[in-house]
Coordinates of C-alpha atoms and ligand atoms in Angstrom, one line a residue:
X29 CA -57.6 60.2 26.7
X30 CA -56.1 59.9 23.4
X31 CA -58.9 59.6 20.6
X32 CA -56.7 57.3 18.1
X33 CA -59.7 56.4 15.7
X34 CA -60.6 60.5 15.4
X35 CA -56.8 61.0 14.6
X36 CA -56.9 58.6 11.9
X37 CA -60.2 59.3 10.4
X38 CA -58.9 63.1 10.1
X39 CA -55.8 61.7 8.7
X40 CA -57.8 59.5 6.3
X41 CA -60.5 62.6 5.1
X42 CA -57.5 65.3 4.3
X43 CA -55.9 62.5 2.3
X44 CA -59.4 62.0 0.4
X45 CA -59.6 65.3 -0.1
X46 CA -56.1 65.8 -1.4
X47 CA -56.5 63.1 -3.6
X48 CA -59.0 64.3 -5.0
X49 CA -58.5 67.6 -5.3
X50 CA -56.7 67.6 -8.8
X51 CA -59.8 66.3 -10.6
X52 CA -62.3 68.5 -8.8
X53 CA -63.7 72.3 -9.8
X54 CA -61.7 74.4 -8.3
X55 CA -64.7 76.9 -7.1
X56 CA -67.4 75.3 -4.7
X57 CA -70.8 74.9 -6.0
X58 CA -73.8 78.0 -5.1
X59 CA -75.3 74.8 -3.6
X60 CA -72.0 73.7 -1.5
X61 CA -71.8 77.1 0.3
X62 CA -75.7 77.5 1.3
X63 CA -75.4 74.4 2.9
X64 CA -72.7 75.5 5.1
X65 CA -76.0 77.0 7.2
X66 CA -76.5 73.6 8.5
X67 CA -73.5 74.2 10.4
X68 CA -74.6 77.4 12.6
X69 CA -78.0 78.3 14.6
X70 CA -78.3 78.8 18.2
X71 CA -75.3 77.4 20.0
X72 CA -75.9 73.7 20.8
X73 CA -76.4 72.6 24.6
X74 CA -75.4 69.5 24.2
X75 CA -72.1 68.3 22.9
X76 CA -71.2 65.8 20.1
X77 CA -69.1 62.8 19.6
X78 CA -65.6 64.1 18.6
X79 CA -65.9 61.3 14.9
X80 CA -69.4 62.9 14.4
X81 CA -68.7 66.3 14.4
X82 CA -65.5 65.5 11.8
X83 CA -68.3 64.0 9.8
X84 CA -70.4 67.1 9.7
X85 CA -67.2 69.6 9.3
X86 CA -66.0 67.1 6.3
X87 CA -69.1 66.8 4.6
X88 CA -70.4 69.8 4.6
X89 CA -67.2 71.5 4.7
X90 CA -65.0 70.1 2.3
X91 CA -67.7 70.6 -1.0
X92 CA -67.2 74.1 0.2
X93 CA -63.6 74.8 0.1
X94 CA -61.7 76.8 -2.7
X95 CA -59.4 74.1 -4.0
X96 CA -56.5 76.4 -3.6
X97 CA -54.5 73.9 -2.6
X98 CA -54.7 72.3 -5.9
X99 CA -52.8 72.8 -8.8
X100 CA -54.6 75.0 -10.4
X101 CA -55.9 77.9 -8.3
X102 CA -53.8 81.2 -9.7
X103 CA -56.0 83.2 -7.5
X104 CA -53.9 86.3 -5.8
X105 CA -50.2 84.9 -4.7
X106 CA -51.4 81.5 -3.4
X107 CA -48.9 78.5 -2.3
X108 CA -50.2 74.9 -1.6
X109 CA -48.6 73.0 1.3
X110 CA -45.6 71.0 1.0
X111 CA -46.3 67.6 1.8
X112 CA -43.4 67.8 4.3
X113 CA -44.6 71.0 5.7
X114 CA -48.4 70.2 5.8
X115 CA -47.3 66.6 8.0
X116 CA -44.6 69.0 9.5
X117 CA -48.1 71.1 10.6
X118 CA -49.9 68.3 11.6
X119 CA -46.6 67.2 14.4
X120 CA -46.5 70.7 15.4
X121 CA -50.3 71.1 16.2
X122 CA -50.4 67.6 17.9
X123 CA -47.4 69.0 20.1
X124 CA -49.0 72.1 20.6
X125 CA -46.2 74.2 21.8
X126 CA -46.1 77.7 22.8
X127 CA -43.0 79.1 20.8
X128 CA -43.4 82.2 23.0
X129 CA -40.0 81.8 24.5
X130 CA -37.3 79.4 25.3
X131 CA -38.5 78.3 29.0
X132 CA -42.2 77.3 27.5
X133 CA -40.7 75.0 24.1
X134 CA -37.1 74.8 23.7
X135 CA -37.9 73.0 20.8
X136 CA -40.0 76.2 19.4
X137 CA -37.5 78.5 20.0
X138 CA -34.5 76.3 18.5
X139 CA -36.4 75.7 15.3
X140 CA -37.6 78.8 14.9
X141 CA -33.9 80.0 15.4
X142 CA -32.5 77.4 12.4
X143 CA -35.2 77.8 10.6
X144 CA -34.5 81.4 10.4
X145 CA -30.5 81.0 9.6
X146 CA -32.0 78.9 6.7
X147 CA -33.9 81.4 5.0
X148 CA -31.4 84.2 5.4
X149 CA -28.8 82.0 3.8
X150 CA -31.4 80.9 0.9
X151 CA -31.8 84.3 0.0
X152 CA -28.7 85.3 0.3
X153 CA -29.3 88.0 2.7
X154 CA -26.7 89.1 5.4
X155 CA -25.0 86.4 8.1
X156 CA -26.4 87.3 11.1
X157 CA -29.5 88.9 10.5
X158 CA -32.6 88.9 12.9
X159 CA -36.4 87.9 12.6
X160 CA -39.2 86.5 13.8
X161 CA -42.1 84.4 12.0
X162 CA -45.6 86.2 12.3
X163 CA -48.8 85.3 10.7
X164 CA -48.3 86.9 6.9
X165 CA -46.3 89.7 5.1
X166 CA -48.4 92.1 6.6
X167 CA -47.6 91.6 10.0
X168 CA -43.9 90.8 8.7
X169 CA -44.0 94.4 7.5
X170 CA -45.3 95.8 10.9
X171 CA -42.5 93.8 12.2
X172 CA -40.1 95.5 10.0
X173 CA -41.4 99.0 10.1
X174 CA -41.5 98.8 13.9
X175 CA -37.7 98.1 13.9
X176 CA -37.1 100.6 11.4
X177 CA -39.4 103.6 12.9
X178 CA -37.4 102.4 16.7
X179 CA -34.4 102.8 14.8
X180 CA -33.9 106.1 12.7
X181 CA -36.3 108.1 15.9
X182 CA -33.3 107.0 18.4
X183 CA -30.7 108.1 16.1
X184 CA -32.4 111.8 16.7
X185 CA -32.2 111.1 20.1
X186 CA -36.3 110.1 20.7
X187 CA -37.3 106.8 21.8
X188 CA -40.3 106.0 20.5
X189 CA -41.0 102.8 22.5
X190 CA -41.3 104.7 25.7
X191 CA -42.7 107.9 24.3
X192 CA -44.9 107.0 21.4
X193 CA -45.2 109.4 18.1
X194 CA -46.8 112.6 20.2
X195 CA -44.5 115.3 19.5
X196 CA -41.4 113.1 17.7
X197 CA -39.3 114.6 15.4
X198 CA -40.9 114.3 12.1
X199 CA -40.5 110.5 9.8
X200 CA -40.1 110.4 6.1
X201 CA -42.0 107.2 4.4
X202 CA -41.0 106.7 0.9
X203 CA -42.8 104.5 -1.1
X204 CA -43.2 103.2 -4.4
X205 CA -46.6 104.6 -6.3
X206 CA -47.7 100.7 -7.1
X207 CA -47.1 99.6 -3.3
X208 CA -49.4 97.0 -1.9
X209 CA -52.2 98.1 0.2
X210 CA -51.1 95.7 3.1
X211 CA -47.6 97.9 3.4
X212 CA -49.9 100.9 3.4
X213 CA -51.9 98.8 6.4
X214 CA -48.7 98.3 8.2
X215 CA -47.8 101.8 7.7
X216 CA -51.0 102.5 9.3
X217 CA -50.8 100.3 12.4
X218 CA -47.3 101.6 13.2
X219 CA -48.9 105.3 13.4
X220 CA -47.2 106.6 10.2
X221 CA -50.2 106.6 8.4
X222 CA -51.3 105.4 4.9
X223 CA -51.1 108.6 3.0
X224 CA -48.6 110.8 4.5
X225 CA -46.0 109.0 2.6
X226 CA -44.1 110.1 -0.7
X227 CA -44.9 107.9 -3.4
X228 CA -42.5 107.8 -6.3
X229 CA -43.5 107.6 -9.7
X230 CA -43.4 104.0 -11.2
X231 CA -41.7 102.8 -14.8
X232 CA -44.3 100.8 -17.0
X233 CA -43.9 97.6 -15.5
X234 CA -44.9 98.9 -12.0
X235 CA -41.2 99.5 -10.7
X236 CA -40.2 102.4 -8.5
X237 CA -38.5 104.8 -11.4
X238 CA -34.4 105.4 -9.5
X239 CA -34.4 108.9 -11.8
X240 CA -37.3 110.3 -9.7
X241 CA -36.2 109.6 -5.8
X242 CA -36.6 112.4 -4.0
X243 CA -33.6 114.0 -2.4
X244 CA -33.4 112.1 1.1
X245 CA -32.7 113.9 5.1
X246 CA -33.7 113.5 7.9
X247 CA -35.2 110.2 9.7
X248 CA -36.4 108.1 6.8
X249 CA -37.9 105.3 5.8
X250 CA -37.7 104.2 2.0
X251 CA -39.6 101.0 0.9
X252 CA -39.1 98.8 -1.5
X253 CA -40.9 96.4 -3.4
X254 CA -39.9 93.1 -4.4
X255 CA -42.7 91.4 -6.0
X256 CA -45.4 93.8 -7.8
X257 CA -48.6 91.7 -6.9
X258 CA -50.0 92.6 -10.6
X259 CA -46.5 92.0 -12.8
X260 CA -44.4 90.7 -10.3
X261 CA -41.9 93.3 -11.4
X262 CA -38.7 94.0 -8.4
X263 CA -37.9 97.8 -7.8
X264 CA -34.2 98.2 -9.0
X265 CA -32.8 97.9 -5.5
X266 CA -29.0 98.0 -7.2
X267 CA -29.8 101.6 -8.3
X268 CA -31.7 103.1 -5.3
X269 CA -30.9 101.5 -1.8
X270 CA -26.9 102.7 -1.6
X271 CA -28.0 105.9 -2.5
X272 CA -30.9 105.9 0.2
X273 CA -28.5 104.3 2.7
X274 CA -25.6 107.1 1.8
X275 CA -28.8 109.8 2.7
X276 CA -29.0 108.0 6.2
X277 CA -31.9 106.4 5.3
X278 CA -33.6 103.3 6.9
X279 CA -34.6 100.4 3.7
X280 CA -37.4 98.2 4.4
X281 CA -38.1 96.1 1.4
X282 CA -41.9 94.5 1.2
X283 CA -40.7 91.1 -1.0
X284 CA -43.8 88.9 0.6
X285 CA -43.6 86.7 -2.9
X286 CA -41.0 88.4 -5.0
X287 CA -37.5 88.1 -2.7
X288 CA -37.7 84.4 -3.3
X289 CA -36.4 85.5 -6.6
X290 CA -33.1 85.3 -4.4
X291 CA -33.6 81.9 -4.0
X292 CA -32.7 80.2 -7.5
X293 CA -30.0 81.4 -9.9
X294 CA -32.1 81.8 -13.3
X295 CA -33.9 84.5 -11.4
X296 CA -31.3 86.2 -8.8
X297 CA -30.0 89.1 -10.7
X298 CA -33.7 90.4 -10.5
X299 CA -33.4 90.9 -7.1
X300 CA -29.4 92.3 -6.9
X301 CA -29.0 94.9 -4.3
X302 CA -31.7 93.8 -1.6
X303 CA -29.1 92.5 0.4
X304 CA -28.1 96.1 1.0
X305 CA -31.2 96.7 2.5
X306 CA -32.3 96.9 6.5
X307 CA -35.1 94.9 6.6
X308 CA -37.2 92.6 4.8
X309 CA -40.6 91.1 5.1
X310 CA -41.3 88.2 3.0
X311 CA -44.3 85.3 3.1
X312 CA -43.7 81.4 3.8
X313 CA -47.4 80.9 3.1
X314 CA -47.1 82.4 -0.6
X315 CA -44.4 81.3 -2.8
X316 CA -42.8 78.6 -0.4
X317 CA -45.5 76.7 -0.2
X318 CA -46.1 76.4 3.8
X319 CA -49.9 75.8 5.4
X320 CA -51.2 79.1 6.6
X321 CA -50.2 81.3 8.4
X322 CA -46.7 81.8 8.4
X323 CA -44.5 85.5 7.6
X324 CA -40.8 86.1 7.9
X325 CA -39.8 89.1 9.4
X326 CA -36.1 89.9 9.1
X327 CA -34.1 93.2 10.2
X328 CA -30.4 93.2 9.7
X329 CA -29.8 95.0 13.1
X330 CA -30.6 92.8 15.7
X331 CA -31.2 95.5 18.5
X332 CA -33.2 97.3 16.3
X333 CA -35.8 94.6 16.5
X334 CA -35.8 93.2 19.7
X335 CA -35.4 97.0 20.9
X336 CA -39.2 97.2 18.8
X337 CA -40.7 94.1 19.9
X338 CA -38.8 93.3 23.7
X339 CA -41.2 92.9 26.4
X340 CA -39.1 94.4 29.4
X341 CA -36.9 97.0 29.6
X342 CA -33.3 96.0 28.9
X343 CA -31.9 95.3 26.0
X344 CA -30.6 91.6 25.8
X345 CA -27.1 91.0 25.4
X346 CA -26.0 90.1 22.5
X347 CA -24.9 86.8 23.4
X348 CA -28.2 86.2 25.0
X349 CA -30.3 82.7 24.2
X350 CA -32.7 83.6 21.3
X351 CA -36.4 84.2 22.9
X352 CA -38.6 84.6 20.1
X353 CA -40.7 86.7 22.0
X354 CA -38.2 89.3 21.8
X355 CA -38.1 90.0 18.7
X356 CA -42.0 89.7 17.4
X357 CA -45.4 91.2 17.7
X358 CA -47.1 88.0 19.4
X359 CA -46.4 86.3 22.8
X360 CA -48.0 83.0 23.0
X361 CA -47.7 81.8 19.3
X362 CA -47.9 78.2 17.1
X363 CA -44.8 76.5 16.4
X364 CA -44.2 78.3 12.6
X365 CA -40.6 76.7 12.8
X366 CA -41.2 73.4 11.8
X367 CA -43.1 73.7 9.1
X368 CA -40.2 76.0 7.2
X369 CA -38.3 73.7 8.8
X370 CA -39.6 70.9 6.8
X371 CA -39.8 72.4 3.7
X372 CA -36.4 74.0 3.6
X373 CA -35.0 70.2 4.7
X374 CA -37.5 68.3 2.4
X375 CA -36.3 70.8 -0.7
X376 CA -32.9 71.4 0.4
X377 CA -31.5 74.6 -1.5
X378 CA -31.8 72.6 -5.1
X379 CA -35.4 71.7 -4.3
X380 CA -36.2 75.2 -3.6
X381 CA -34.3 76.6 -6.4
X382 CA -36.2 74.1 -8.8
X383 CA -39.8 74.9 -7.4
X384 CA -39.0 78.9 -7.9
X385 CA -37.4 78.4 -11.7
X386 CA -40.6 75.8 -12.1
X387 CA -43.1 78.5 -11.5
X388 CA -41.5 81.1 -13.2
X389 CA -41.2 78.9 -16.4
X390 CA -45.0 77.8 -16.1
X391 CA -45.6 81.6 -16.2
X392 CA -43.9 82.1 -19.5
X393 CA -45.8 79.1 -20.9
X394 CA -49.0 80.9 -19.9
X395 CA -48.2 84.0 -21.2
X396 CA -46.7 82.5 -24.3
X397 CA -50.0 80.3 -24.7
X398 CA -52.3 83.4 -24.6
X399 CA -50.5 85.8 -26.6
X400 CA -50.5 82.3 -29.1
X401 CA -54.3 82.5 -28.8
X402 CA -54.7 86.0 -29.8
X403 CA -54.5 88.0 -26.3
X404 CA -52.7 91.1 -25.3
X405 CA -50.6 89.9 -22.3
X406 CA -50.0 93.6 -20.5
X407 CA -46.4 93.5 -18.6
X408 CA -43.2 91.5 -19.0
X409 CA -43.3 88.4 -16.9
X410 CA -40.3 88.4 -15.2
X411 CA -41.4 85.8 -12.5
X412 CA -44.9 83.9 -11.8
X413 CA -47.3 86.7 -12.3
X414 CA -49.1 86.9 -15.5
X415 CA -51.7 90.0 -17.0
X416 CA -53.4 89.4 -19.4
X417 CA -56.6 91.2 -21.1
X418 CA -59.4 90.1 -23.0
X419 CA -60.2 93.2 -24.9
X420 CA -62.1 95.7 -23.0
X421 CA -63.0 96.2 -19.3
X422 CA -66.4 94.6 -19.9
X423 CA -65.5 91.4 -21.9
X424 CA -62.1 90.5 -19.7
X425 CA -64.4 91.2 -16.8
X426 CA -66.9 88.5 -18.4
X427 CA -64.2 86.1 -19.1
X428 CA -62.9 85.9 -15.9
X429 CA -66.3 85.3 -14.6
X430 CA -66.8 82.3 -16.8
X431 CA -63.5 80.7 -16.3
X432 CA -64.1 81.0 -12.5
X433 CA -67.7 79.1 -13.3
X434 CA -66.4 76.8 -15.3
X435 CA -63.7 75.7 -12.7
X436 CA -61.1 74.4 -14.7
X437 CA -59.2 76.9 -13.2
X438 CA -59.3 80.5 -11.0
X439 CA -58.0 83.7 -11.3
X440 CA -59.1 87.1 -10.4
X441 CA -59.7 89.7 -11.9
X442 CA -57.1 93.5 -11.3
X443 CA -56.9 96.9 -12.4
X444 CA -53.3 97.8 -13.5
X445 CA -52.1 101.1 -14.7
X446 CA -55.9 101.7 -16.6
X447 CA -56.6 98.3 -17.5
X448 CA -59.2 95.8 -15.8
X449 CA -57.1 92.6 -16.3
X450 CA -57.0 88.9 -15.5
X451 CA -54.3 87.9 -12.7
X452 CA -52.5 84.7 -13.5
X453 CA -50.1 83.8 -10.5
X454 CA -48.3 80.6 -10.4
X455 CA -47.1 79.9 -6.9
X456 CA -48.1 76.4 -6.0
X457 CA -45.4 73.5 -6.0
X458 CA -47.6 70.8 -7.5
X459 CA -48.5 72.9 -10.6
X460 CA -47.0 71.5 -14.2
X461 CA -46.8 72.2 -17.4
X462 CA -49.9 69.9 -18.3
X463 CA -52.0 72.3 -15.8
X464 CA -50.7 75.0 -17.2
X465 CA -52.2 73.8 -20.9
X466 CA -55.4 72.6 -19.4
X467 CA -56.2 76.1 -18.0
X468 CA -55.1 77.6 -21.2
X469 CA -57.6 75.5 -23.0
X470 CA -60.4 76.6 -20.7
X471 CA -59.4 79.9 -20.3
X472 CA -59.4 80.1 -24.4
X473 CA -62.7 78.0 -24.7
X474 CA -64.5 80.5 -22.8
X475 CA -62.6 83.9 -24.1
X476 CA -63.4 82.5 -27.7
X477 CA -59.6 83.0 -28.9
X478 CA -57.9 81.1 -31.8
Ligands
PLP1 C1 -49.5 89.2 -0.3 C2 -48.7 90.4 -0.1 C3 -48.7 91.2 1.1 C4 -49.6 90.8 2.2 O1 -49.2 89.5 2.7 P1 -50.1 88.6 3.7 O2 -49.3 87.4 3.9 O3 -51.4 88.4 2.9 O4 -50.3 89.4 4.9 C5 -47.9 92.3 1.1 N1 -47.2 92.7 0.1 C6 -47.2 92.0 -1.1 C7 -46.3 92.5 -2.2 C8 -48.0 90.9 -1.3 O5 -48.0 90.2 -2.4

């Protein structure tokens, strides 16, 4: 039986909470999370009124939340929800479909299917192109690397997805030397390892240096980065991947926040030349705002992927209906494809555009503000992550601490190229320029600049 009342007094406590979020401190209270021990203990025997144990979650729950939702979290490369994607969530979990293939939602699988066609054509990447939507970039890059490492072994003949890695011809992984440590993960989990890779010296904004790529034969795998977590910097992808793909190599380009620079013209020519590459893994749950959890996995090559991720033997035809179960990690899976759905047709390409070109100009302000107030800001901000130090390792590691306590605003702290830093990322659509000036008061309040 349909609980109706429950529905609409969860419906009624996120839009409290929402509401209020703006105004509230954006850390939870020492207080708030101890008394989130009131909510284990010995498993109850006896159940719990469905209103009543909403109660409980809400009130003890909610005081404990990061408001990283809000406007004002710049912790790591965090997004908010849309509002169209968040209700888009809310349809989808009420629905409950299994997107695992055709036969169990056709409604999964189409929008999964348009919703992918969307984002390939919002970043500009190739017609055509494949994917999937996983949980994050990480598994996005698994996805990608799985297609990549089925790909360059059976063009020396060795097909890894019946024989595994034991005794296959040898794989190159080239990576950048400031490469994120969830590629590295991926790397691992698709048996390549995390340090038998060649890393390639890096330029002083964190970008893979083109002068030093290493001559390339063999099977290989080169990956990019678009989107340095600490400067947001983009590898120059113009420079290196026809070169890598004139070797023979395979490109797989990590862009989890930074290949939305794609997406809006003020910041495109950042990111030239990525549509030359095979594959790409970027994030819906970072810079495009979607509810968690939600990756984009796409591969040029459609065979290469579902050959990767297929579940029987054959390969499909190419005419085949789309299963999404082809062509990802996961079987049984939530229906990811309305939510980018419902952003992409809330925003529309403008919308999008505007919410990318929006955070990137907050970012500038930042900067602009603290290098205003007397601090060294330490890379170029060429899209919506900002470094900034406070003097040395000890005092910007005390000023982040006290702007975190003080809850005006969050950001973490980083160690980039020597120097303990504060990470400023701007990724959330309801951020504005007034935030942006309220956390700069706070942050120089409590860093004592002019
Ligand atoms: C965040 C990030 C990842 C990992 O993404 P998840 O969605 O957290 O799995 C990988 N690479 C880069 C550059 C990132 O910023």
């Amino acid at each position: 039986m349909i609980d109706e009342a429950l529905l609409r007094s969860a419906a009624g406590r996120a839009e409290r909470y929402l509401t209020e979020l703006p105004d509230r401190a954006v850390a939870p209270t020492a207080d708030a999370l101890a008394r989130l021990d009131q909510l284990g203990g010995a498993l109850p025997e006896a159940g719990m009124d469905g209103e009543a144990v909403i109660d409980l979650i809400d009130r003890l729950g909610a005081p404990a939340t990061i408001a990283s939702a809000g406007p004002r979290y710049f912790g790591f490369v965090t997004g908010g929800a849309l509002p169209a994607a968040l209700a888009g969530n809310w349809l989808a979990t009420a629905w409950d479909q299994n997107a695992f293939s055709t036969a169990s939602s056709p409604l999964g699988a189409k929008l999964e299917a348009i919703a992918l066609d969307w984002l390939v054509e919002a970043m500009c990447l190739p017609a055509g192109t494949a994917g999937s939507l996983v949980t994050g970039a990480t598994m996005a890059n698994v996805t990608g690397l799985a297609a990549a490492r089925h790909a360059v072994l059976a063009g020396v003949g060795w097909d890894v997805e019946a024989d595994g890695l034991f005794g296959a011809p040898e794989v190159t992984v080239i990576v950048g030397d400031e490469v994120h440590a969830a590629l590295l993960k991926a790397l691992r989990l698709v048996g390549f390892g995390a340090t038998r890779v060649t890393r390639v010296p890096v330029d002083d904004q964190g970008r893979m240096r083109a002068d030093a790529l290493p001559e390339i034969s063999g099977p290989t795998i080169l990956c990019l980065q678009a989107g340095n977590v600490n400067t947001g910097a983009l590898d120059p992808a113009a420079d290196i991947v026809p070169r890598a793909k004139a070797a023979g190599a395979w490109v797989h380009v990590d862009g989890a926040f930074g290949l939305w620079a794609r997406a809006a013209r003020a910041t495109a020519p950042l990111a030239a030349g990525y549509e030359l590459a095979d594959s790409w893994a970027v994030d819906g749950h970072k810079w495009l705002n979607l509810p968690y959890d939600c990756g984009i996995a796409l591969v040029r090559d459609r065979r290469a992927l579902s050959g990767a991720m297929r579940i029987g033997a054959a390969y499909l035809p190419d005419d085949a209906a789309r299963d999404p179960f082809e062509f990802t990690p996961e079987c049984s899976r939530r229906m990811r494809g309305l939510e980018v759905w419902a952003a992409l047709r809330a925003l529309g390409r403008t919308g999008l555009e505007d919410m990318i070109t929006r955070c990137c100009d907050h970012a500038r302000r930042m900067a602009d503000g603290l290098r205003a107030a007397g601090f060294e800001v330490l890379a170029d901000v060429p899209l919506n992550q900002v470094l900034v130090s406070f003097g040395d390792a000890a005092e910007t590691t005390r000023v982040i601490e006290a702007v975190q306590a003080d809850g005006t605003c969050w950001a973490g702290s980083t160690v980039w190229q020597g120097h303990t830093a504060m990470r400023i990322s701007i990724s959330n659509w309801a951020t504005t320029a007034a935030d942006i000036d309220l956390a700069l008061a706070a942050i120089t309040r409590l860093a004592g600049g002019r």
